[in-house]
Coordinates of C-alpha atoms in Angstrom, one line a residue:
M16 CA 0.0 0.0 0.0
K17 CA 2.8 2.4 0.8
N18 CA 3.9 2.4 -2.9
L19 CA 0.5 3.8 -3.8
F20 CA 1.8 7.2 -2.7
K21 CA 5.0 7.0 -4.9
T22 CA 3.0 6.5 -8.1
V23 CA 2.4 9.6 -10.0
S24 CA 1.5 9.6 -13.7
M25 CA 4.3 10.5 -16.1
A26 CA 1.9 12.9 -17.8
S27 CA 1.4 14.7 -14.5
V28 CA 5.2 15.0 -14.0
L29 CA 5.7 16.3 -17.6
A30 CA 2.9 18.8 -17.2
I31 CA 4.4 20.2 -14.0
S32 CA 7.8 20.5 -15.6
A33 CA 6.4 22.2 -18.7
S34 CA 4.3 24.7 -16.8
M35 CA 7.1 25.6 -14.5
A36 CA 10.1 25.5 -16.7
T37 CA 10.5 29.2 -17.0
A38 CA 10.2 29.9 -13.3
E39 CA 13.3 31.4 -11.6
G40 CA 14.2 33.8 -8.9
T41 CA 12.6 33.6 -5.5
V42 CA 9.2 33.4 -3.8
T43 CA 8.5 34.3 -0.2
V44 CA 5.9 32.2 1.6
Y45 CA 4.3 32.9 4.9
T46 CA 2.9 29.7 6.3
A47 CA 1.4 27.9 9.3
V48 CA 1.9 24.5 7.8
P49 CA 3.6 21.8 9.9
Q50 CA 7.3 21.5 9.3
N51 CA 7.0 18.0 7.7
F52 CA 5.1 19.5 4.8
I53 CA 7.8 22.1 4.3
D54 CA 10.5 19.5 4.4
A55 CA 8.7 17.2 1.9
L56 CA 7.3 19.7 -0.6
V57 CA 9.6 22.8 -0.8
P58 CA 12.7 21.0 -2.0
M59 CA 10.5 19.3 -4.8
F60 CA 9.2 22.7 -5.8
E61 CA 12.7 24.3 -5.9
E62 CA 14.1 21.4 -7.9
Q63 CA 11.4 21.4 -10.5
T64 CA 11.2 25.2 -11.0
G65 CA 14.7 26.5 -10.1
T66 CA 12.9 29.0 -7.8
S67 CA 14.3 29.5 -4.3
V68 CA 11.7 29.6 -1.5
E69 CA 12.0 31.7 1.6
I70 CA 9.8 30.4 4.3
I71 CA 8.5 32.5 7.2
K72 CA 6.7 30.1 9.6
A73 CA 4.3 31.2 12.4
G74 CA 0.8 30.8 13.6
S75 CA -2.0 32.1 11.4
G76 CA -2.8 35.0 13.8
E77 CA 0.8 36.2 13.8
L78 CA 1.0 35.9 10.1
L79 CA -2.2 37.9 9.6
N80 CA -0.8 40.6 11.9
R81 CA 2.4 40.7 9.8
L82 CA 0.5 40.9 6.5
T83 CA -1.7 43.7 7.8
A84 CA 1.4 45.7 9.0
E85 CA 3.1 45.2 5.6
S86 CA 0.0 45.9 3.5
S87 CA 1.4 49.1 2.0
N88 CA 4.6 47.3 1.1
P89 CA 4.1 43.6 1.0
M90 CA 7.1 41.4 1.7
A91 CA 5.6 38.0 0.9
D92 CA 4.0 36.5 -2.2
V93 CA 2.0 33.6 -0.8
L94 CA 0.1 32.7 2.4
W95 CA 0.2 28.9 2.6
S96 CA -2.0 26.6 4.7
V97 CA -4.2 28.6 7.0
D98 CA -7.9 28.6 7.9
G99 CA -9.7 30.0 4.9
T100 CA -11.6 32.4 7.1
V101 CA -8.3 34.3 7.6
I102 CA -8.4 35.1 3.9
D103 CA -12.1 35.6 3.4
F104 CA -12.2 38.0 6.3
N105 CA -9.3 40.1 5.0
P106 CA -9.8 40.2 1.2
D107 CA -7.9 43.4 0.6
L108 CA -4.7 41.7 1.6
F109 CA -5.0 39.1 -1.2
E110 CA -5.4 38.7 -4.9
S111 CA -7.9 36.2 -6.3
Y112 CA -6.2 33.4 -8.2
E113 CA -7.4 29.9 -9.2
A114 CA -4.5 27.5 -9.1
A115 CA -3.9 25.2 -12.0
G116 CA -5.6 21.8 -11.4
S117 CA -8.7 23.3 -9.8
D118 CA -10.7 21.3 -12.3
M119 CA -9.6 18.1 -10.5
L120 CA -10.8 19.2 -7.0
A121 CA -12.9 16.8 -5.1
D122 CA -16.5 17.8 -4.2
G123 CA -16.7 20.4 -1.5
M124 CA -13.1 21.5 -1.7
K125 CA -13.7 24.7 -3.7
Q126 CA -15.2 27.1 -1.1
S127 CA -14.0 30.6 -2.1
D128 CA -12.9 32.6 -5.1
M129 CA -10.2 34.2 -3.0
W130 CA -8.2 31.1 -2.3
S131 CA -7.3 27.6 -3.4
P132 CA -7.4 24.6 -1.1
F133 CA -4.2 22.9 -0.1
T134 CA -5.4 19.9 1.9
A135 CA -8.6 18.8 3.6
V136 CA -8.2 19.0 7.3
V137 CA -10.3 16.9 9.7
M138 CA -10.7 17.8 13.3
V139 CA -10.4 14.8 15.7
L140 CA -9.7 13.9 19.3
I141 CA -6.3 12.4 20.2
V142 CA -6.6 10.2 23.3
N143 CA -4.0 8.7 25.6
E144 CA -6.1 6.0 27.3
G145 CA -3.4 5.3 29.9
E146 CA -3.8 8.8 31.3
L147 CA -7.6 8.5 31.8
G148 CA -7.3 6.6 35.1
G149 CA -10.0 4.1 34.0
M150 CA -12.4 6.7 32.9
A151 CA -14.3 6.3 29.6
I152 CA -12.7 7.3 26.4
P153 CA -14.5 10.5 25.3
D154 CA -16.1 9.9 21.9
S155 CA -18.1 13.1 21.3
W156 CA -17.9 16.8 21.7
A157 CA -20.5 16.6 24.4
S158 CA -18.4 14.1 26.4
L159 CA -15.6 16.7 26.5
A160 CA -17.8 18.9 28.6
D161 CA -18.2 16.3 31.4
P162 CA -16.6 17.7 34.6
M163 CA -14.8 14.4 35.2
Y164 CA -12.3 15.5 32.5
D165 CA -11.4 18.8 34.3
N166 CA -7.9 20.0 33.4
M167 CA -7.3 16.8 31.3
I168 CA -7.9 18.2 27.7
S169 CA -5.4 20.0 25.6
S170 CA -6.5 22.7 23.2
A171 CA -5.0 25.7 21.4
R172 CA -6.4 29.2 21.8
A173 CA -9.1 30.0 19.3
E174 CA -7.9 33.6 18.8
A175 CA -4.4 32.5 18.1
S176 CA -4.8 29.3 16.1
G177 CA -6.7 28.9 12.9
S178 CA -7.3 25.2 13.6
A179 CA -8.6 25.9 17.1
Y180 CA -11.0 28.4 15.6
I181 CA -12.3 25.8 13.2
Q182 CA -12.8 23.5 16.2
L183 CA -14.8 26.2 17.9
A184 CA -17.0 26.8 14.8
T185 CA -17.4 23.0 14.4
V186 CA -18.9 22.6 17.8
L187 CA -21.2 25.5 17.3
Q188 CA -22.4 23.8 14.0
A189 CA -22.6 20.3 15.4
F190 CA -25.8 20.9 17.5
E191 CA -29.3 22.0 16.8
N192 CA -28.5 25.7 17.1
E193 CA -25.6 28.0 18.1
A194 CA -26.9 28.5 21.6
A195 CA -26.8 24.7 22.2
G196 CA -23.3 24.6 20.8
W197 CA -22.1 27.3 23.2
D198 CA -23.6 25.5 26.1
I199 CA -21.5 22.4 25.2
Y200 CA -18.4 24.4 24.4
K201 CA -18.5 26.3 27.7
G202 CA -18.3 22.9 29.5
M203 CA -15.4 21.9 27.2
L204 CA -13.6 25.1 27.8
S205 CA -13.8 24.7 31.6
N206 CA -11.9 21.4 31.1
F207 CA -9.3 22.7 28.6
V208 CA -5.7 23.4 29.3
L209 CA -5.0 26.1 26.7
S210 CA -1.9 26.4 24.6
D211 CA -0.7 29.2 22.2
S212 CA 0.6 26.5 19.9
S213 CA -1.7 24.0 18.0
G214 CA 1.3 21.8 17.5
A215 CA 1.8 21.4 21.2
V216 CA -1.7 19.9 21.7
P217 CA -1.0 16.3 20.4
R218 CA 2.5 16.4 21.9
F219 CA 1.2 17.0 25.4
V220 CA -1.2 14.0 25.0
N221 CA 1.4 11.7 23.5
D222 CA 3.9 12.6 26.3
G223 CA 1.3 11.8 29.0
E224 CA 1.0 15.4 30.3
L225 CA -2.7 15.4 29.4
A226 CA -5.2 12.7 28.5
V227 CA -7.1 14.1 25.5
G228 CA -6.4 16.7 22.9
V229 CA -8.5 18.5 20.2
T230 CA -6.3 18.5 17.1
L231 CA -5.9 17.9 13.4
E232 CA -6.2 14.4 12.1
D233 CA -2.7 14.4 10.5
A234 CA -1.1 15.8 13.7
A235 CA -2.6 12.9 15.6
L236 CA -1.7 10.4 13.0
R237 CA 2.0 11.3 13.2
Y238 CA 2.1 10.2 16.9
V239 CA 0.0 7.0 16.2
E240 CA 2.4 6.0 13.3
G241 CA 5.3 6.9 15.6
G242 CA 4.3 4.3 18.1
G243 CA 2.9 6.7 20.7
P244 CA 0.4 5.5 23.3
V245 CA -2.5 7.4 21.6
Q246 CA -5.5 6.8 19.3
I247 CA -7.6 8.9 17.0
V248 CA -11.3 9.4 17.9
Y249 CA -13.9 11.0 15.6
P250 CA -16.6 12.8 17.5
S251 CA -19.9 11.1 17.1
E252 CA -21.9 14.3 16.5
G253 CA -19.8 14.9 13.4
T254 CA -16.7 16.9 12.7
A255 CA -15.2 19.4 10.3
I256 CA -13.8 18.2 7.0
A257 CA -12.6 21.5 5.7
P258 CA -10.0 22.6 3.2
D259 CA -7.2 24.8 4.5
A260 CA -6.3 27.7 2.3
M261 CA -3.4 29.0 0.2
A262 CA -3.6 32.4 -1.5
L263 CA -1.7 35.0 -3.5
I264 CA -0.8 38.1 -1.5
A265 CA -1.9 41.3 -3.2
N266 CA 1.0 43.2 -4.8
G267 CA 3.7 40.8 -3.6
P268 CA 7.2 41.3 -4.9
N269 CA 7.2 38.0 -6.9
G270 CA 3.6 37.5 -7.9
D271 CA 4.3 35.2 -10.9
N272 CA 6.5 32.9 -8.8
G273 CA 3.7 33.0 -6.2
K274 CA 1.3 31.7 -8.8
T275 CA 3.7 29.0 -9.8
F276 CA 4.0 27.9 -6.1
L277 CA 0.2 27.6 -5.8
D278 CA 0.0 25.7 -9.1
F279 CA 2.6 23.2 -7.8
M280 CA 0.9 22.6 -4.5
M281 CA -2.3 21.8 -6.4
S282 CA -0.5 19.3 -8.7
E283 CA -1.0 15.6 -8.5
A284 CA 2.6 15.1 -7.5
A285 CA 2.3 17.5 -4.5
Q286 CA -1.0 16.1 -3.5
V287 CA 0.4 12.5 -3.4
V288 CA 3.0 13.9 -0.9
V289 CA 0.1 15.5 1.1
A290 CA -1.5 12.0 1.4
E291 CA 1.9 10.5 2.5
Q292 CA 2.1 13.1 5.2
G293 CA -1.3 12.1 6.6
R294 CA -3.5 14.9 5.4
R295 CA -6.5 14.4 3.1
P296 CA -5.6 15.4 -0.5
V297 CA -8.0 17.8 -2.2
R298 CA -7.7 16.3 -5.7
S299 CA -10.3 13.7 -6.7
D300 CA -7.6 11.6 -8.4
V301 CA -5.4 11.2 -5.3
A302 CA -6.2 8.6 -2.6
S303 CA -6.0 9.3 1.2
N304 CA -3.4 7.7 3.4
P305 CA -4.6 4.1 4.0
S306 CA -3.8 4.4 7.7
L307 CA -6.8 6.7 8.1
L308 CA -10.4 5.9 8.4
P309 CA -12.0 6.1 4.9
L310 CA -13.4 9.6 4.5
G311 CA -16.8 8.2 3.6
E312 CA -17.0 6.7 7.1
V313 CA -16.2 10.0 8.9
N314 CA -19.4 11.7 10.1
S315 CA -19.3 15.3 8.8
V316 CA -21.1 18.3 10.2
G317 CA -21.1 19.8 6.7
Y318 CA -18.7 22.6 8.0
D319 CA -19.9 26.0 6.8
S320 CA -16.7 28.0 6.2
A321 CA -18.7 31.0 4.9
W322 CA -20.6 31.3 8.2
A323 CA -17.4 30.8 10.1
A324 CA -15.8 33.6 8.1
E325 CA -18.7 36.0 8.5
N326 CA -19.0 35.5 12.2
R327 CA -15.3 35.1 13.1
A328 CA -14.9 38.5 15.0
R329 CA -18.1 37.9 17.0
L330 CA -17.3 34.3 17.9
V331 CA -13.7 35.0 18.9
E332 CA -14.9 37.9 21.1
T333 CA -17.4 35.7 22.8
W334 CA -14.7 33.0 23.2
Q335 CA -12.4 35.5 24.9
D336 CA -15.1 36.6 27.3
M337 CA -15.9 33.0 28.1
V338 CA -12.3 32.2 28.8
L339 CA -12.3 34.9 31.5
D340 CA -15.4 33.4 33.0
V341 CA -14.4 29.7 33.1
Q342 CA -10.5 29.4 33.0

């Protein structure tokens, strides 16, 4: 099965080479993507295009602040792998561009004219059963609100992490109405140990510092495949299956190379690597990692990214007020 990910059609390779043969110079990329994606994909891009990539890596909130401060004189060309609401809510910072290969996107992956999808992210629970002290493994959003899990659940801060914001919006969409979602989320928040880093969430659980984490599927999978004492749980009420976003920065210094970077990340070859790294590919012709539950068996809440974008400021403000009340 592993060789499945190494097989890319020769036509695809030739198409990438032909479309990128004239690329040169540099491209500056701001990204919140995990380091393993940078290590796997950036050298491929540089080799195939002759374009050097400068990576600035930070959380999506920090990157947005940087882009806003630089808006009169942009220093970067691409924002790569963030929650799409970051882009939809700040359209003046970006230039609409549809990456090559968009005609091969799987159903539901095209959600905005402002950005192209890079991967499909799935929100899950990572559980270290040995740290539960005999308590039941939580298998739903509602179960995370049970007081017996007080100070046992790792989560990133929703105002600092794009993935944590998606998790918040997912819970609010998983129940009959927003008010019911907030009731559940308030109980969850009272049990959370908050972190500024989304990457720290599964590490704390794997290392036994906390018993449960709310995290990205691929982040949890890395610890499972690494032999950690953890398992992946999909919340029974449903979860988000949502594309993360990559976009061209308006008036960036190397806009053409930025477009080439986006085209590459949408290519079949790059999406095969996405699957290898444990994320869900966005192309319909690339299979998911076989170590994961088939996507058709994952209960989806039908995540509404447009609603999440339109209500982001309000929801984050409510979240911040709630933190002061319960933490």
